[in-house]
mmCIF file of C-alpha atoms and ligand atoms in Angstrom:
data_model
loop_
_atom_site.group_PDB
_atom_site.id
_atom_site.type_symbol
_atom_site.label_atom_id
_atom_site.label_comp_id
_atom_site.label_asym_id
_atom_site.label_seq_id
_atom_site.Cartn_x
_atom_site.Cartn_y
_atom_site.Cartn_z
ATOM 1 C CA MET A 1 87.873 78.668 128.184
ATOM 2 C CA GLU A 2 84.902 79.920 126.278
ATOM 3 C CA ALA A 3 85.209 79.706 122.527
ATOM 4 C CA ILE A 4 84.460 83.359 121.955
ATOM 5 C CA TRP A 5 87.163 85.551 120.522
ATOM 6 C CA LEU A 6 87.786 89.131 119.466
ATOM 7 C CA TYR A 7 90.093 88.374 116.599
ATOM 8 C CA GLN A 8 91.520 85.469 114.738
ATOM 9 C CA PHE A 9 95.188 85.778 113.807
ATOM 10 C CA ARG A 10 96.829 83.515 111.329
ATOM 11 C CA LEU A 11 100.435 82.792 112.277
ATOM 12 C CA ILE A 12 103.176 81.002 110.411
ATOM 13 C CA VAL A 13 106.193 79.193 111.824
ATOM 14 C CA ILE A 14 109.242 79.159 109.600
ATOM 15 C CA GLY A 15 112.922 78.250 109.755
ATOM 16 C CA ASP A 16 115.214 75.448 108.588
ATOM 17 C CA SER A 17 114.210 71.809 108.696
ATOM 18 C CA THR A 18 114.750 70.155 112.129
ATOM 19 C CA VAL A 19 114.987 73.399 114.101
ATOM 20 C CA GLY A 20 111.917 72.214 116.031
ATOM 21 C CA LYS A 21 108.975 74.053 114.464
ATOM 22 C CA SER A 22 106.513 71.161 114.654
ATOM 23 C CA CYS A 23 107.504 70.309 118.254
ATOM 24 C CA LEU A 24 107.096 73.914 119.309
ATOM 25 C CA ILE A 25 103.647 74.161 117.766
ATOM 26 C CA ARG A 26 102.537 70.869 119.343
ATOM 27 C CA ARG A 27 103.852 71.865 122.767
ATOM 28 C CA PHE A 28 101.790 75.065 122.520
ATOM 29 C CA THR A 29 98.611 73.562 121.103
ATOM 30 C CA GLU A 30 98.633 70.099 122.685
ATOM 31 C CA GLY A 31 100.757 70.677 125.771
ATOM 32 C CA ARG A 32 103.121 67.826 125.116
ATOM 33 C CA PHE A 33 106.509 67.096 123.602
ATOM 34 C CA ALA A 34 106.066 64.813 120.616
ATOM 35 C CA GLN A 35 109.523 63.256 120.459
ATOM 36 C CA VAL A 36 109.218 61.664 117.062
ATOM 37 C CA SER A 37 107.732 63.885 114.444
ATOM 38 C CA ASP A 38 107.640 62.826 110.839
ATOM 39 C CA PRO A 39 108.374 65.979 108.842
ATOM 40 C CA THR A 40 106.200 65.020 105.911
ATOM 41 C CA VAL A 41 103.099 63.666 107.597
ATOM 42 C CA GLY A 42 100.581 65.274 109.827
ATOM 43 C CA VAL A 43 98.188 68.090 110.234
ATOM 44 C CA ASP A 44 99.655 71.352 109.161
ATOM 45 C CA PHE A 45 97.280 73.674 110.909
ATOM 46 C CA PHE A 46 96.532 74.010 114.571
ATOM 47 C CA SER A 47 94.560 76.429 116.665
ATOM 48 C CA ARG A 48 94.434 77.711 120.215
ATOM 49 C CA LEU A 49 92.850 80.527 122.126
ATOM 50 C CA VAL A 50 94.984 82.936 124.137
ATOM 51 C CA GLU A 51 93.740 85.426 126.667
ATOM 52 C CA ILE A 52 95.671 88.654 126.190
ATOM 53 C CA GLU A 53 93.669 90.651 128.758
ATOM 54 C CA PRO A 54 91.065 89.427 131.184
ATOM 55 C CA GLY A 55 88.063 88.485 129.073
ATOM 56 C CA LYS A 56 89.835 89.297 125.768
ATOM 57 C CA ARG A 57 90.621 86.242 123.767
ATOM 58 C CA ILE A 58 92.292 85.853 120.449
ATOM 59 C CA LYS A 59 92.128 82.739 118.370
ATOM 60 C CA LEU A 60 95.419 81.727 116.825
ATOM 61 C CA GLN A 61 95.453 79.694 113.688
ATOM 62 C CA ILE A 62 98.990 78.325 113.422
ATOM 63 C CA TRP A 63 100.435 76.909 110.258
ATOM 64 C CA ASP A 64 103.268 74.452 110.064
ATOM 65 C CA THR A 65 105.373 74.052 106.928
ATOM 66 C CA ALA A 66 105.059 70.270 107.214
ATOM 67 C CA GLY A 67 108.349 69.361 105.644
ATOM 68 C CA GLN A 68 108.464 71.963 102.854
ATOM 69 C CA GLU A 69 111.200 74.049 104.415
ATOM 70 C CA ARG A 70 113.676 74.152 101.559
ATOM 71 C CA PHE A 71 114.031 77.657 100.291
ATOM 72 C CA ARG A 72 111.569 78.658 97.630
ATOM 73 C CA SER A 73 109.587 75.441 98.133
ATOM 74 C CA ILE A 74 106.955 77.098 100.308
ATOM 75 C CA THR A 75 104.128 78.389 98.215
ATOM 76 C CA LYS A 76 102.529 81.754 98.406
ATOM 77 C CA ALA A 77 99.410 80.129 99.777
ATOM 78 C CA TYR A 78 101.234 79.280 102.992
ATOM 79 C CA TYR A 79 101.877 82.917 103.721
ATOM 80 C CA ARG A 80 98.509 84.215 102.572
ATOM 81 C CA ASN A 81 96.563 86.193 105.156
ATOM 82 C CA SER A 82 99.190 85.656 107.849
ATOM 83 C CA VAL A 83 99.605 88.490 110.296
ATOM 84 C CA GLY A 84 102.443 87.113 112.429
ATOM 85 C CA GLY A 85 105.209 84.627 112.417
ATOM 86 C CA LEU A 86 107.708 82.829 114.584
ATOM 87 C CA LEU A 87 111.078 82.711 112.859
ATOM 88 C CA LEU A 88 113.003 79.814 114.384
ATOM 89 C CA PHE A 89 116.564 78.760 114.465
ATOM 90 C CA ASP A 90 118.181 76.063 116.590
ATOM 91 C CA ILE A 91 120.700 77.457 119.055
ATOM 92 C CA THR A 92 122.866 74.320 118.550
ATOM 93 C CA ASN A 93 122.912 74.744 114.762
ATOM 94 C CA ARG A 94 124.773 77.771 113.501
ATOM 95 C CA ARG A 95 123.664 77.248 109.926
ATOM 96 C CA SER A 96 120.033 77.612 110.912
ATOM 97 C CA PHE A 97 120.935 80.985 112.453
ATOM 98 C CA GLN A 98 122.733 82.099 109.312
ATOM 99 C CA ASN A 99 119.651 81.211 107.290
ATOM 100 C CA VAL A 100 117.388 83.520 109.278
ATOM 101 C CA HIS A 101 118.081 86.305 106.760
ATOM 102 C CA GLU A 102 117.066 84.117 103.800
ATOM 103 C CA TRP A 103 113.825 83.207 105.492
ATOM 104 C CA LEU A 104 113.008 86.850 105.971
ATOM 105 C CA GLU A 105 113.821 87.739 102.423
ATOM 106 C CA GLU A 106 111.731 84.881 101.112
ATOM 107 C CA THR A 107 108.802 85.881 103.306
ATOM 108 C CA LYS A 108 109.071 89.492 102.240
ATOM 109 C CA ALA A 109 108.943 88.481 98.592
ATOM 110 C CA HIS A 110 105.805 86.521 99.174
ATOM 111 C CA VAL A 111 103.794 88.910 101.344
ATOM 112 C CA GLN A 112 104.542 92.271 99.699
ATOM 113 C CA PRO A 113 103.063 94.825 100.037
ATOM 114 C CA TYR A 114 101.818 93.502 103.375
ATOM 115 C CA GLN A 115 103.917 92.885 106.411
ATOM 116 C CA ILE A 116 104.147 90.141 108.945
ATOM 117 C CA VAL A 117 105.070 90.760 112.560
ATOM 118 C CA PHE A 118 107.869 88.388 113.507
ATOM 119 C CA ILE A 119 109.444 87.238 116.680
ATOM 120 C CA LEU A 120 112.903 85.667 116.454
ATOM 121 C CA VAL A 121 113.066 82.367 118.344
ATOM 122 C CA GLY A 122 116.268 80.593 119.419
ATOM 123 C CA HIS A 123 114.882 77.124 119.971
ATOM 124 C CA LYS A 124 116.195 74.039 121.930
ATOM 125 C CA CYS A 125 117.504 76.226 124.760
ATOM 126 C CA ASP A 126 117.570 73.120 126.960
ATOM 127 C CA LEU A 127 120.691 72.113 124.961
ATOM 128 C CA ASP A 128 122.739 75.020 126.304
ATOM 129 C CA THR A 129 125.960 72.967 126.482
ATOM 130 C CA GLN A 130 125.797 72.414 122.680
ATOM 131 C CA ARG A 131 125.102 76.050 121.956
ATOM 132 C CA GLN A 132 126.579 77.470 118.713
ATOM 133 C CA VAL A 133 124.822 80.830 118.788
ATOM 134 C CA THR A 134 125.169 83.204 121.700
ATOM 135 C CA ARG A 135 122.185 84.987 123.121
ATOM 136 C CA HIS A 136 124.012 88.282 122.571
ATOM 137 C CA GLU A 137 124.436 87.862 118.816
ATOM 138 C CA ALA A 138 120.875 86.623 118.416
ATOM 139 C CA GLU A 139 119.596 89.660 120.339
ATOM 140 C CA LYS A 140 121.709 91.916 118.116
ATOM 141 C CA LEU A 141 120.220 90.400 114.949
ATOM 142 C CA ALA A 142 116.691 90.667 116.278
ATOM 143 C CA LEU A 143 117.258 94.291 117.153
ATOM 144 C CA ALA A 144 118.574 94.972 113.632
ATOM 145 C CA TYR A 145 115.304 93.597 112.256
ATOM 146 C CA GLY A 146 113.188 95.352 114.882
ATOM 147 C CA MET A 147 112.027 92.086 116.381
ATOM 148 C CA LYS A 148 111.843 90.629 119.838
ATOM 149 C CA TYR A 149 114.141 87.712 120.667
ATOM 150 C CA ILE A 150 113.158 84.795 122.888
ATOM 151 C CA GLU A 151 114.747 81.402 123.683
ATOM 152 C CA THR A 152 112.426 78.405 123.907
ATOM 153 C CA SER A 153 112.402 74.699 124.561
ATOM 154 C CA ALA A 154 109.562 72.441 123.547
ATOM 155 C CA ARG A 155 111.171 69.572 125.408
ATOM 156 C CA ASP A 156 111.293 71.368 128.756
ATOM 157 C CA ALA A 157 108.355 73.737 128.091
ATOM 158 C CA ILE A 158 110.446 76.900 128.447
ATOM 159 C CA ASN A 159 108.985 80.185 127.195
ATOM 160 C CA VAL A 160 106.609 78.418 124.786
ATOM 161 C CA GLU A 161 103.570 80.256 126.093
ATOM 162 C CA LYS A 162 105.463 83.498 126.237
ATOM 163 C CA ALA A 163 106.705 83.284 122.636
ATOM 164 C CA PHE A 164 103.196 82.912 121.258
ATOM 165 C CA THR A 165 101.593 85.317 123.734
ATOM 166 C CA ASP A 166 104.160 88.087 123.226
ATOM 167 C CA LEU A 167 103.746 87.868 119.483
ATOM 168 C CA THR A 168 99.955 87.879 119.793
ATOM 169 C CA ARG A 169 100.134 90.999 122.002
ATOM 170 C CA ASP A 170 102.367 92.780 119.511
ATOM 171 C CA ILE A 171 99.902 92.092 116.701
ATOM 172 C CA TYR A 172 96.976 93.111 118.883
ATOM 173 C CA GLU A 173 98.630 96.448 119.661
ATOM 174 C CA LEU A 174 99.059 97.110 115.946
ATOM 175 C CA VAL A 175 95.480 96.151 115.242
ATOM 176 C CA LYS A 176 94.262 98.521 117.944
ATOM 177 C CA ARG A 177 96.436 101.408 116.695
ATOM 178 C CA GLU A 178 96.434 101.063 112.978
ATOM 179 C CA GLU A 179 93.411 100.928 110.855
ATOM 180 C CA PRO A 180 95.400 100.278 107.674
ATOM 181 C CA PHE A 181 97.090 97.326 109.217
ATOM 182 C CA LYS A 182 93.712 95.944 110.200
ATOM 183 C CA ARG A 183 92.468 96.251 106.644
ATOM 184 C CA THR A 184 95.507 94.818 104.907
ATOM 185 C CA ALA A 185 96.167 92.051 107.365
ATOM 186 C CA HIS A 186 92.942 90.167 106.724
ATOM 187 C CA ILE A 187 92.146 89.835 110.310
ATOM 188 C CA ILE A 188 88.869 88.149 110.916
ATOM 189 C CA THR A 189 86.690 90.115 113.306
ATOM 190 C CA LEU A 190 83.508 88.981 114.947
HETATM 191 P P1 GDP B 201 110.948 70.830 112.299
HETATM 192 O O1 GDP B 201 111.547 70.131 111.124
HETATM 193 O O2 GDP B 201 111.461 72.218 112.400
HETATM 194 O O3 GDP B 201 109.470 70.745 112.342
HETATM 195 O O4 GDP B 201 111.541 70.096 113.592
HETATM 196 P P2 GDP B 201 110.793 69.001 114.531
HETATM 197 O O5 GDP B 201 109.790 69.665 115.403
HETATM 198 O O6 GDP B 201 110.382 67.880 113.724
HETATM 199 O O7 GDP B 201 112.016 68.628 115.479
HETATM 200 C C1 GDP B 201 113.248 68.194 114.954
HETATM 201 C C2 GDP B 201 114.038 67.432 116.043
HETATM 202 O O8 GDP B 201 114.374 68.316 117.110
HETATM 203 C C3 GDP B 201 113.263 66.258 116.656
HETATM 204 O O9 GDP B 201 114.174 65.205 116.889
HETATM 205 C C4 GDP B 201 112.769 66.845 117.970
HETATM 206 O O10 GDP B 201 112.648 65.853 118.963
HETATM 207 C C5 GDP B 201 113.922 67.784 118.351
HETATM 208 N N1 GDP B 201 113.414 68.929 119.172
HETATM 209 C C6 GDP B 201 112.375 69.732 118.910
HETATM 210 N N2 GDP B 201 112.203 70.672 119.885
HETATM 211 C C7 GDP B 201 113.205 70.424 120.779
HETATM 212 C C8 GDP B 201 113.577 71.041 122.019
HETATM 213 O O11 GDP B 201 112.990 71.994 122.520
HETATM 214 N N3 GDP B 201 114.687 70.509 122.647
HETATM 215 C C9 GDP B 201 115.387 69.448 122.179
HETATM 216 N N4 GDP B 201 116.437 69.021 122.860
HETATM 217 N N5 GDP B 201 115.015 68.848 121.027
HETATM 218 C C10 GDP B 201 113.970 69.320 120.336
HETATM 219 MG MG1 MG B 202 108.096 69.963 110.990
#
């Protein structure tokens, strides 16, 4: 794929520790499932091009919390200039679902007056037999927040492309429609 892009979007990936954020990012950017991932070590920013329409590419710059996922431990700098985010919980961990609200509140506090376009992600959907959160209640919550809901697995490569691509499309639609969003969101245009 040619390295020419229309826009560059900065995305963040948030959610409780161990929900699978790093694995999801790596599956998307490196195409593999990194079984052991040290939460504290590693690169915390990745990038990949996505083609949203034939010939129209967007460069995603994806930030990982790299082990700082206790509440209020993530600094403002992490959120700065982000236009979109994947808000993850683990479908086998009810607590991580209950914390979705706190993550949103924390994000809001950091990015005001700007907004970030989120997609709610129920991760580790390959572990359906250990599920503690039904698809129905997750969809209901997403609807209440005006977000899309998707279930993903980094292990089995389920919906990983779709999660990132759907989010990118949603941001792109906003950018096309809304001049103010374009200005405030710090989107880099070439
Ligand atoms: P993070 O703390 O949110 O970055 O979580 P990690 O990406 O480090 O993953 C935490 C644990 O969940 C690791 O043991 C991963 O192997 C495991 N994990 C991540 N994604 C999946 C998945 O899609 N399916 C399953 N079964 N396990 C996963
Ligand atoms: Mg991690």
